Short mmCIF file of C-alpha atoms in Angstrom, two decimals:
data_model
loop_
_atom_site.label_atom_id
_atom_site.label_comp_id
_atom_site.label_asym_id
_atom_site.label_seq_id
_atom_site.Cartn_x
_atom_site.Cartn_y
_atom_site.Cartn_z
CA UNK A 1 16.13 -13.89 -23.75
CA UNK A 2 19.04 -13.48 -21.20
CA UNK A 3 18.85 -12.55 -17.72
CA UNK A 4 19.47 -9.14 -17.99
CA UNK A 5 16.86 -8.58 -20.67
CA UNK A 6 14.50 -10.72 -18.64
CA UNK A 7 14.73 -8.33 -15.63
CA UNK A 8 14.38 -5.25 -17.70
CA UNK A 9 11.02 -6.72 -18.92
CA UNK A 10 9.66 -7.52 -15.59
CA UNK A 11 10.66 -4.09 -14.33
CA UNK A 12 8.62 -2.51 -17.39
CA UNK A 13 5.89 -4.71 -16.28
CA UNK A 14 6.40 -3.62 -12.52
CA UNK A 15 6.78 0.40 -13.71
CA UNK A 16 5.00 1.03 -16.80
CA UNK A 17 6.22 3.99 -18.51
CA UNK A 18 4.60 7.42 -17.80
CA UNK A 19 1.88 8.52 -20.00
CA UNK A 20 2.61 12.08 -21.46
CA UNK A 21 0.50 14.46 -19.17
CA UNK A 22 0.48 18.17 -18.19
CA UNK A 23 0.53 19.60 -14.89
CA UNK A 24 -2.86 19.61 -13.20
CA UNK A 25 -2.57 23.47 -12.26
CA UNK A 26 -0.75 26.56 -13.41
CA UNK A 27 2.32 26.33 -11.18
CA UNK A 28 3.22 29.92 -12.19
CA UNK A 29 2.03 31.72 -9.42
CA UNK A 30 4.13 29.00 -6.91
CA UNK A 31 7.27 29.90 -8.77
CA UNK A 32 6.72 33.48 -8.56
CA UNK A 33 5.73 33.07 -4.67
CA UNK A 34 9.10 30.78 -4.33
CA UNK A 35 11.38 33.63 -5.45
CA UNK A 36 11.58 33.40 -9.20
CA UNK A 37 10.41 37.36 -9.25
CA UNK A 38 12.55 39.63 -7.53
CA UNK A 39 9.88 42.36 -7.91
CA UNK A 40 9.69 44.49 -4.88
CA UNK A 41 6.40 44.67 -2.97
CA UNK A 42 4.95 47.89 -2.15
CA UNK A 43 5.90 47.82 1.23
CA UNK A 44 9.75 47.90 -0.04
CA UNK A 45 9.00 50.85 -2.04
CA UNK A 46 7.31 52.66 0.82
CA UNK A 47 10.02 52.03 3.28
CA UNK A 48 12.67 52.96 0.56
CA UNK A 49 10.72 56.23 -0.37
CA UNK A 50 10.37 57.12 3.24
CA UNK A 51 14.05 56.62 3.82
CA UNK A 52 15.08 59.00 0.93
CA UNK A 53 12.49 61.79 1.93
CA UNK A 54 13.82 61.65 5.62
CA UNK A 55 17.56 61.61 4.35
CA UNK A 56 16.42 64.74 2.12
CA UNK A 57 15.12 66.35 5.06
CA UNK A 58 17.54 65.45 7.71
CA UNK A 59 20.72 64.77 6.17
CA UNK A 60 22.51 64.28 8.96
CA UNK A 61 20.64 60.85 9.71
CA UNK A 62 22.99 59.43 7.09
CA UNK A 63 25.63 58.92 9.39
CA UNK A 64 23.20 57.17 11.81
CA UNK A 65 21.87 55.26 8.99
CA UNK A 66 25.19 54.03 7.67
CA UNK A 67 26.11 53.18 11.34
CA UNK A 68 23.00 51.03 11.15
CA UNK A 69 23.76 48.88 7.86
CA UNK B 1 12.05 20.52 -26.06
CA UNK B 2 11.34 23.43 -28.58
CA UNK B 3 14.64 25.21 -29.18
CA UNK B 4 13.63 28.01 -31.53
CA UNK B 5 12.91 30.57 -28.74
CA UNK B 6 13.94 33.98 -29.93
CA UNK B 7 17.51 35.37 -29.30
CA UNK B 8 15.87 38.53 -27.75
CA UNK B 9 13.44 36.64 -25.74
CA UNK B 10 16.36 34.73 -23.86
CA UNK B 11 18.66 37.97 -23.48
CA UNK B 12 15.40 39.68 -21.77
CA UNK B 13 15.27 36.45 -19.64
CA UNK B 14 19.14 36.73 -18.76
CA UNK B 15 18.63 40.05 -17.76
CA UNK B 16 15.95 39.26 -15.53
CA UNK B 17 12.74 40.38 -17.20
CA UNK B 18 10.29 38.64 -15.66
CA UNK B 19 7.82 38.54 -18.73
CA UNK B 20 10.29 37.11 -20.83
CA UNK B 21 11.00 34.41 -18.05
CA UNK B 22 7.24 33.69 -17.92
CA UNK B 23 6.99 33.47 -21.84
CA UNK B 24 9.79 30.92 -21.61
CA UNK B 25 7.83 28.75 -18.82
CA UNK B 26 4.63 29.10 -20.84
CA UNK B 27 6.53 27.30 -24.03
CA UNK B 28 8.60 24.84 -22.00
CA UNK B 29 6.43 23.78 -18.79
CA UNK B 30 4.38 20.93 -20.29
CA UNK B 31 8.03 19.38 -21.78
CA UNK B 32 9.96 19.74 -18.47
CA UNK B 33 6.99 18.44 -16.33
CA UNK B 34 6.85 15.26 -18.67
CA UNK B 35 10.68 14.90 -18.33
CA UNK B 36 10.52 15.28 -14.55
CA UNK B 37 7.61 12.93 -14.18
CA UNK B 38 9.44 10.35 -16.02
CA UNK B 39 11.63 10.44 -13.53
CA UNK B 40 9.66 10.76 -9.98
CA UNK B 41 6.74 8.92 -11.42
CA UNK B 42 4.52 10.97 -9.05
CA UNK B 43 2.28 14.26 -10.78
CA UNK B 44 2.11 15.72 -7.47
CA UNK B 45 5.98 15.63 -6.81
CA UNK B 46 6.44 16.36 -10.58
CA UNK B 47 4.61 19.77 -10.06
CA UNK B 48 6.65 20.50 -6.97
CA UNK B 49 9.97 19.73 -9.06
CA UNK B 50 8.93 21.70 -11.73
CA UNK B 51 8.33 24.55 -9.68
CA UNK B 52 11.66 24.15 -8.07
CA UNK B 53 13.34 23.20 -11.73
CA UNK B 54 11.89 26.81 -13.00
CA UNK B 55 12.93 28.95 -10.01
CA UNK B 56 16.28 27.39 -10.07
CA UNK B 57 16.53 28.17 -13.51
CA UNK B 58 15.65 31.87 -13.03
CA UNK B 59 18.09 31.96 -9.99
CA UNK B 60 20.91 30.82 -12.28
CA UNK B 61 20.09 32.56 -15.76
CA UNK B 62 23.17 34.45 -15.41
CA UNK B 63 25.11 31.24 -16.15
CA UNK B 64 22.75 30.50 -19.31
CA UNK B 65 24.23 31.33 -22.72
CA UNK B 66 21.58 32.19 -24.90
CA UNK B 67 23.79 31.12 -27.81
CA UNK B 68 23.31 27.64 -26.61
CA UNK B 69 19.97 25.69 -26.28
CA UNK B 70 17.53 26.59 -23.85
CA UNK B 71 15.96 23.15 -23.79
CA UNK B 72 19.08 21.15 -22.80
CA UNK B 73 20.20 23.79 -20.29
CA UNK B 74 16.56 23.48 -18.68
CA UNK B 75 16.43 19.70 -18.92
CA UNK B 76 19.88 19.36 -16.85
CA UNK B 77 18.12 21.64 -14.10
CA UNK B 78 15.23 19.65 -14.18
CA UNK B 79 16.75 16.70 -13.96
CA UNK B 80 18.81 17.90 -11.10
CA UNK B 81 15.46 19.14 -9.27
CA UNK B 82 13.88 15.63 -9.90
CA UNK B 83 17.15 14.15 -8.38
CA UNK B 84 16.88 16.31 -5.18
CA UNK B 85 13.27 15.11 -4.91
CA UNK B 86 14.12 11.71 -5.11
CA UNK B 87 16.70 12.03 -2.34
CA UNK B 88 14.70 13.85 -0.14
CA UNK B 89 11.46 11.22 -0.93
CA UNK B 90 14.17 8.67 -0.11
CA UNK B 91 14.72 10.15 3.37
CA UNK B 92 10.90 9.99 3.94
CA UNK B 93 10.43 6.65 2.83
CA UNK B 94 12.87 5.61 5.28
CA UNK B 95 10.66 6.88 7.98
CA UNK B 96 7.65 5.36 6.79
CA UNK B 97 8.88 2.16 5.65
CA UNK B 98 6.88 -0.97 4.77
CA UNK B 99 4.22 1.91 3.69
CA UNK B 100 2.08 1.52 0.21
CA UNK B 101 1.01 -0.96 -1.02
CA UNK B 102 1.88 -1.71 -4.95
CA UNK B 103 -1.05 -2.11 -7.71
CA UNK B 104 -0.28 -5.21 -9.61
CA UNK B 105 -0.47 -5.06 -13.47
CA UNK B 106 -3.42 -7.51 -14.62
CA UNK B 107 -1.70 -11.29 -15.11
CA UNK B 108 1.49 -10.35 -13.22
CA UNK B 109 2.38 -11.98 -9.82
CA UNK B 110 1.62 -9.26 -7.03
CA UNK B 111 4.31 -10.30 -4.59
CA UNK B 112 6.67 -10.35 -7.42
CA UNK B 113 5.60 -7.03 -8.63
CA UNK B 114 6.00 -5.35 -5.19
CA UNK B 115 9.51 -6.90 -4.53
CA UNK B 116 10.55 -5.29 -7.88
CA UNK B 117 9.09 -2.02 -6.87
CA UNK B 118 10.47 -1.95 -3.44
CA UNK B 119 13.92 -3.18 -4.75
CA UNK B 120 13.97 -0.44 -7.60
CA UNK B 121 12.81 2.37 -5.13
CA UNK B 122 16.04 1.25 -2.68
CA UNK B 123 18.11 2.06 -5.35
CA UNK B 124 20.37 5.06 -4.72
CA UNK B 125 18.75 7.90 -6.33
CA UNK B 126 21.87 8.61 -9.00
CA UNK B 127 21.28 5.07 -10.20
CA UNK B 128 17.63 4.79 -9.72
CA UNK B 129 17.15 8.10 -12.59
CA UNK B 130 19.20 6.43 -15.11
CA UNK B 131 17.62 3.04 -14.72
CA UNK B 132 14.37 4.98 -14.83
CA UNK B 133 15.27 6.66 -17.82
CA UNK B 134 17.03 3.95 -19.73
CA UNK B 135 15.15 0.84 -18.90
CA UNK B 136 11.39 1.98 -17.87
CA UNK B 137 11.16 5.16 -20.43
CA UNK B 138 13.92 3.65 -23.08
CA UNK B 139 15.24 7.04 -23.54
CA UNK B 140 18.37 6.77 -25.67
CA UNK B 141 21.85 7.09 -23.63
CA UNK B 142 22.81 10.00 -25.38
CA UNK B 143 19.91 11.67 -24.57
CA UNK B 144 20.16 10.51 -20.79
CA UNK B 145 24.03 11.73 -20.33
CA UNK B 146 23.25 15.09 -22.03
CA UNK B 147 20.57 15.74 -19.25
CA UNK B 148 22.79 14.42 -16.55
CA UNK B 149 25.54 16.11 -17.86
CA UNK B 150 27.82 13.04 -17.76
CA UNK B 151 29.34 10.82 -20.57
CA UNK B 152 27.55 8.16 -21.96
CA UNK B 153 29.72 5.61 -20.76
CA UNK B 154 28.56 6.94 -17.11
CA UNK B 155 25.22 6.18 -18.03
CA UNK B 156 26.12 2.86 -18.95
CA UNK B 157 28.14 2.18 -16.07
CA UNK B 158 25.28 3.12 -13.93
CA UNK B 159 22.77 1.04 -15.68
CA UNK B 160 24.90 -1.97 -15.10
CA UNK B 161 25.49 -1.24 -11.50
CA UNK B 162 21.68 -0.49 -11.10
CA UNK B 163 20.67 -3.57 -12.89
CA UNK B 164 23.48 -5.52 -10.67
CA UNK B 165 21.96 -4.31 -7.32
CA UNK B 166 18.40 -4.95 -8.45
CA UNK B 167 19.48 -8.56 -9.28
CA UNK B 168 21.22 -9.05 -6.09
CA UNK B 169 18.00 -7.64 -4.17
CA UNK B 170 15.50 -9.87 -5.78
CA UNK B 171 17.73 -12.75 -5.53
CA UNK B 172 18.09 -12.27 -1.69
CA UNK B 173 14.06 -12.31 -1.86
CA UNK B 174 14.18 -15.56 -3.82
CA UNK B 175 13.25 -13.76 -7.00
CA UNK B 176 15.76 -15.24 -9.90
CA UNK B 177 14.70 -13.21 -13.34
#
């Protein structure tokens, strides 16, 4: 056995291959929370709806809104 | 990794359909987790990297071509997520240097085992990933090259460099394999 093979054998003895395993928990919600989902929340929908209603009622506010965007 | 996902599911995933994304996640999560676990060797860290990998996949879905395999694409993303975890944990390890005790396998010289593990952990993350997959997990070079998106020759040279660094580090500690 050459030096490299012996080193590799020692390495495998020190760090055995990992056993096949599955995640201990369902991480889907973590992915969604992390931003995997871009589905808007109810607050976003409510603010959008109120903005549209306000602009329909007071069209002149459009310029004020455009100025702030 | 299974690569027989229906074209329609992949198309919907690329368009941002969350149900399609979840279906793909359910199908691939275990394989991706096992791949990451091989690299990071810590179940808790592997779960964090799993979240990171699928989040990156969703974020980068526009760059995925459904005509090509999802498994290979996902494995590259997972490898990068695992690599980033190793880089972060290496910084943390420096802060708590001298930390963990290492469990020695039965019959092995504990001091030698600890030296090997420490020398291995001190490898640059890019070399450590390749050495872990090639030497410890004994994965084919072609598979590693595909996961890292590099030529097979690059994998071979990284394994060679990793072994040389390990040998030098162990020699400094008086261990001559």
